[in-house]
mmCIF file of C-alpha atoms in Angstrom:
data_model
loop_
_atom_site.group_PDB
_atom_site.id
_atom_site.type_symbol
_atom_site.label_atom_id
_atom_site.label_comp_id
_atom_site.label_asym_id
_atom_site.label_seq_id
_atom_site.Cartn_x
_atom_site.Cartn_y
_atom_site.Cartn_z
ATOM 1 C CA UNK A 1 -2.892 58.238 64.575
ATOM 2 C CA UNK A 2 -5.916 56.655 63.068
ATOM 3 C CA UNK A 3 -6.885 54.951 66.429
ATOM 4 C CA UNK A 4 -7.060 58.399 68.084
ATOM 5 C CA UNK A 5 -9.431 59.423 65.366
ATOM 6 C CA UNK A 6 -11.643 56.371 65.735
ATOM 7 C CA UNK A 7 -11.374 56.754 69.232
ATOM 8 C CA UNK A 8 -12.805 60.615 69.323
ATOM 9 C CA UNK A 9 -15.553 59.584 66.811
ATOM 10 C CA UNK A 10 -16.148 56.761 69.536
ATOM 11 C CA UNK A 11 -16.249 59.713 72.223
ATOM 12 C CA UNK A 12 -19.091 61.655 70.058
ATOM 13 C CA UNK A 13 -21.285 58.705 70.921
ATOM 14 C CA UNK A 14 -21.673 59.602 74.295
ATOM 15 C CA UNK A 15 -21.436 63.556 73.624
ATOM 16 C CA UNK A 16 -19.605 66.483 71.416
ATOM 17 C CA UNK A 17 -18.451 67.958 74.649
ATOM 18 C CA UNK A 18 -16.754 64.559 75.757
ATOM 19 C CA UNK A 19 -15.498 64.115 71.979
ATOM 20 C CA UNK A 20 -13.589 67.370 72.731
ATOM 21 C CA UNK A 21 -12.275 66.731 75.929
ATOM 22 C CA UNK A 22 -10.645 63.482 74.706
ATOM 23 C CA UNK A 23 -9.221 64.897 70.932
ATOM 24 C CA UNK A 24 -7.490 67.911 73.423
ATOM 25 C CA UNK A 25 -6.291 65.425 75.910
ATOM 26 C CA UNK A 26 -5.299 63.136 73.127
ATOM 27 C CA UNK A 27 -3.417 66.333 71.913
ATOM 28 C CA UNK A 28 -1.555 66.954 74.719
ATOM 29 C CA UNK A 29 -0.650 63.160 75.364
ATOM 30 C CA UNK A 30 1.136 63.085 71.908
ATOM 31 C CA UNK A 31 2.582 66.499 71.307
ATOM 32 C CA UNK A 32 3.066 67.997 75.231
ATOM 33 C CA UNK A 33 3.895 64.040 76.837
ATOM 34 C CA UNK A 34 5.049 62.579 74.136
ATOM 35 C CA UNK A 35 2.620 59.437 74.427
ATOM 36 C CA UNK A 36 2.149 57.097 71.729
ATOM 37 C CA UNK A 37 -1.274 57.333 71.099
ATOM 38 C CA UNK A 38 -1.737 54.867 68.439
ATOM 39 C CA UNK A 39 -1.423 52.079 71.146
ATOM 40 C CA UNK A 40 -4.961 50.565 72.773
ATOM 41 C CA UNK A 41 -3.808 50.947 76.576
ATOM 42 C CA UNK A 42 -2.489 54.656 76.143
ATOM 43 C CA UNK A 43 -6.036 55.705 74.308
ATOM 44 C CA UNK A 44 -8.076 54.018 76.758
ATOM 45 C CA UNK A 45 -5.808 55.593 79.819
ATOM 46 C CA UNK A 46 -6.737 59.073 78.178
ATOM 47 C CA UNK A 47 -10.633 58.417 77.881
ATOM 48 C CA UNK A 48 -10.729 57.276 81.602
ATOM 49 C CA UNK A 49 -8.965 60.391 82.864
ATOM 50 C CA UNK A 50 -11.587 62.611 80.528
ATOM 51 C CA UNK A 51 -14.267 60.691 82.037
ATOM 52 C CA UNK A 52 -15.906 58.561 79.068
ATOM 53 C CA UNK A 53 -18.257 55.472 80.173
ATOM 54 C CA UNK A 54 -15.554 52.805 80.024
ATOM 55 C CA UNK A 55 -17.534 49.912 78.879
ATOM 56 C CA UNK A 56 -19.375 51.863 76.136
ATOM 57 C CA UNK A 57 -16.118 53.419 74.618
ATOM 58 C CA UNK A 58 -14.826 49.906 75.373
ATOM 59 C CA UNK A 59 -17.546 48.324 73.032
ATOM 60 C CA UNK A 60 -17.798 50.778 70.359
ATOM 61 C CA UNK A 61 -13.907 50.777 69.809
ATOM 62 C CA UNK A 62 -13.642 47.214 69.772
ATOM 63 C CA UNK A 63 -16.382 46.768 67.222
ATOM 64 C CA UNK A 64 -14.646 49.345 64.910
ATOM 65 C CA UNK A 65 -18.083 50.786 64.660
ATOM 66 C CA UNK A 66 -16.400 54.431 63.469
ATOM 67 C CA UNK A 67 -13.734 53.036 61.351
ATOM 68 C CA UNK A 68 -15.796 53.363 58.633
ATOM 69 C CA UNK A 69 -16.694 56.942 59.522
ATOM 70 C CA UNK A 70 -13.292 57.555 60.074
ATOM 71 C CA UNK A 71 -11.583 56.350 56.630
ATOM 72 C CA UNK A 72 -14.640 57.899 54.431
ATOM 73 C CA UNK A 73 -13.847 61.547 55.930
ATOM 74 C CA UNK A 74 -10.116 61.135 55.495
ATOM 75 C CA UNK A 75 -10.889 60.079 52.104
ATOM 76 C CA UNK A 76 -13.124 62.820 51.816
ATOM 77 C CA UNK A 77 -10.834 65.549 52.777
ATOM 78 C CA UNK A 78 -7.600 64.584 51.056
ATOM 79 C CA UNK A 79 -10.044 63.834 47.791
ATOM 80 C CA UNK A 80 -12.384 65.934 47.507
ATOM 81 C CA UNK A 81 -12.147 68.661 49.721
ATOM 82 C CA UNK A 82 -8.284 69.123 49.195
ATOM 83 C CA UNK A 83 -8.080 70.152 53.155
ATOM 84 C CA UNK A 84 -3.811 70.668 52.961
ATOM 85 C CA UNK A 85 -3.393 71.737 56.747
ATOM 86 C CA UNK A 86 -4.492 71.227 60.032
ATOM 87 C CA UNK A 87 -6.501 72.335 60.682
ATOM 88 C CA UNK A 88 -9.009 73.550 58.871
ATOM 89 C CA UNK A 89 -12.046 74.646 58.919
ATOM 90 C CA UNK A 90 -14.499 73.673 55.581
ATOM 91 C CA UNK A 91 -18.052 76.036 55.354
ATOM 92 C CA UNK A 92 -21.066 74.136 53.978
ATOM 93 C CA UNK A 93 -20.557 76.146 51.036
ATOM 94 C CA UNK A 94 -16.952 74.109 50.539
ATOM 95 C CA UNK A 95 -14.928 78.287 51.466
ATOM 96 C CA UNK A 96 -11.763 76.791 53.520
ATOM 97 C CA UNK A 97 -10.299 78.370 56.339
ATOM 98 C CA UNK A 98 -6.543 76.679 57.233
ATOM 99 C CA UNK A 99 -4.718 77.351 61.049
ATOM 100 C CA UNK A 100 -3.380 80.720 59.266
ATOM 101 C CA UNK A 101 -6.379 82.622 58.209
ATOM 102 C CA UNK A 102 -7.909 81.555 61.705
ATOM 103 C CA UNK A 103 -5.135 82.690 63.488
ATOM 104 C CA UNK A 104 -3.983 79.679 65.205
ATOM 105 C CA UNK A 105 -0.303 78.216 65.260
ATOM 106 C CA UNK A 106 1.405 75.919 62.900
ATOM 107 C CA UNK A 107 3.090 73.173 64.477
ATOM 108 C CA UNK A 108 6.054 71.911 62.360
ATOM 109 C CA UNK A 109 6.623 68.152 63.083
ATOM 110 C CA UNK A 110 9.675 66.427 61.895
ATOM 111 C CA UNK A 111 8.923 62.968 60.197
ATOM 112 C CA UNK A 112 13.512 61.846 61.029
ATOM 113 C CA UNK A 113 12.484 61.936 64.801
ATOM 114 C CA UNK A 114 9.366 60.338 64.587
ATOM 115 C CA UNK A 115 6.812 63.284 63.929
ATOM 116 C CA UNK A 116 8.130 65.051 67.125
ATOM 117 C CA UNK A 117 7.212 69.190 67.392
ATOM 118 C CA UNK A 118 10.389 70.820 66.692
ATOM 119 C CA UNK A 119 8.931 74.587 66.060
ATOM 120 C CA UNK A 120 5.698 76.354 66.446
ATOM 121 C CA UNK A 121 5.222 79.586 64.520
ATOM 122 C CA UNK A 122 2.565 81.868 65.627
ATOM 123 C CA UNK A 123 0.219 83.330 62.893
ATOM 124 C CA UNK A 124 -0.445 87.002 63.656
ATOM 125 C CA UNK A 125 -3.043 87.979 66.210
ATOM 126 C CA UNK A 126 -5.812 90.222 65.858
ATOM 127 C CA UNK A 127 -5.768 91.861 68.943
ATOM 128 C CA UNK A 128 -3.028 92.364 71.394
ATOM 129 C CA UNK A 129 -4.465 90.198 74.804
ATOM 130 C CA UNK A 130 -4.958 87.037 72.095
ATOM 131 C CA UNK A 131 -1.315 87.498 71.094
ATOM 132 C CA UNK A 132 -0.351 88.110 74.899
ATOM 133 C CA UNK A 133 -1.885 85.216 75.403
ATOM 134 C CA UNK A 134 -0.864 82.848 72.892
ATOM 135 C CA UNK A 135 2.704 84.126 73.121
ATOM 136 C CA UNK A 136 2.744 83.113 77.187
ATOM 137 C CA UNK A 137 1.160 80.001 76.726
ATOM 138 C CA UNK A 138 3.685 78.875 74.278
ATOM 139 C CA UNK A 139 6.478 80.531 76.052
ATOM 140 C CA UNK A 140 5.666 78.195 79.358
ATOM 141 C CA UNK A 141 6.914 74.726 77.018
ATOM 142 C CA UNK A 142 9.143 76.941 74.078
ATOM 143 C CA UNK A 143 12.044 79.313 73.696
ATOM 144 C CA UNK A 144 10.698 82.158 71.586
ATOM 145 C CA UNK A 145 12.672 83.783 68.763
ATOM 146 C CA UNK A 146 11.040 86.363 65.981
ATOM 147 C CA UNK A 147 7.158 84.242 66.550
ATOM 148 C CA UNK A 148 8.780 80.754 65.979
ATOM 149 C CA UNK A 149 8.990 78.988 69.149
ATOM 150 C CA UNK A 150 10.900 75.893 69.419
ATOM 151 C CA UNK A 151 10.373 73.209 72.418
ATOM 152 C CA UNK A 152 12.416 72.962 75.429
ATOM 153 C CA UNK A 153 12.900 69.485 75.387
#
């Protein structure tokens, strides 16, 4: 997964709103396709289709210019900030917010079949047309049972 990272940080060089194009698409390539992101050719496939200059994201990739980036705010969050989920959001003032309290799913991966979603459970929803939402959404790739959807595949 650490080449995804590098290559979003790589993305934020040419804008935040590309940067978030790419980490969703990246998203969806590993969890929805099952793509194996990790690998050069499948990464670079992703920032094409999301519309990144080629031969910049090409260059700054290659020259592991966000590696370093990358492996200090890692470090950062296992060690100092104690960040246990993802995600989660850290305030300036260090108050942590995990998927739960911002009432977004938690994906459940299991490591025995290579890190593959095998359940999704839905944290409660604030107001009904967010849960409606969230509940259809998920319902499209999952069977639901009791707010714990698990894929079709």
């Amino acid at each position: 997964m650490w080449p995804a990272f590098e290559a979003v940080k790589c993305a934020e060089r040419q804008g935040l709103h590309l940067a978030a194009e790419l980490d969703w698409s990246l998203r969806v390539a590993f969890f929805d396709q099952s793509r194996c992101i990790s690998m050069r050719h499948v990464l670079f496939a992703v920032a094409e289709q999301v519309g990144l200059d080629m031969r910049q994201f090409a260059n700054d990739f290659d020259s592991g210019i966000t590696k370093a980036r990358v492996l200090r705010e890692a470090q950062e969050g296992w060690e100092e900030l104690r960040v246990e989920a993802s995600p989660t959001l850290v305030l300036p003032n260090g108050k942590q917010y995990s998927y739960r309290a911002l009432g977004l799913p938690r994906a459940i991966l299991d490591p025995k079949r290579h890190y593959r979603l095998v359940e999704i459970h839905l944290a409660p929803a604030r107001e009904q047309h967010a849960w409606t939402s969230t509940t259809t959404s998920f319902g499209r790739l999952c069977k639901p049972r009791n707010n714990i959807f698990t894929p079709r595949f």
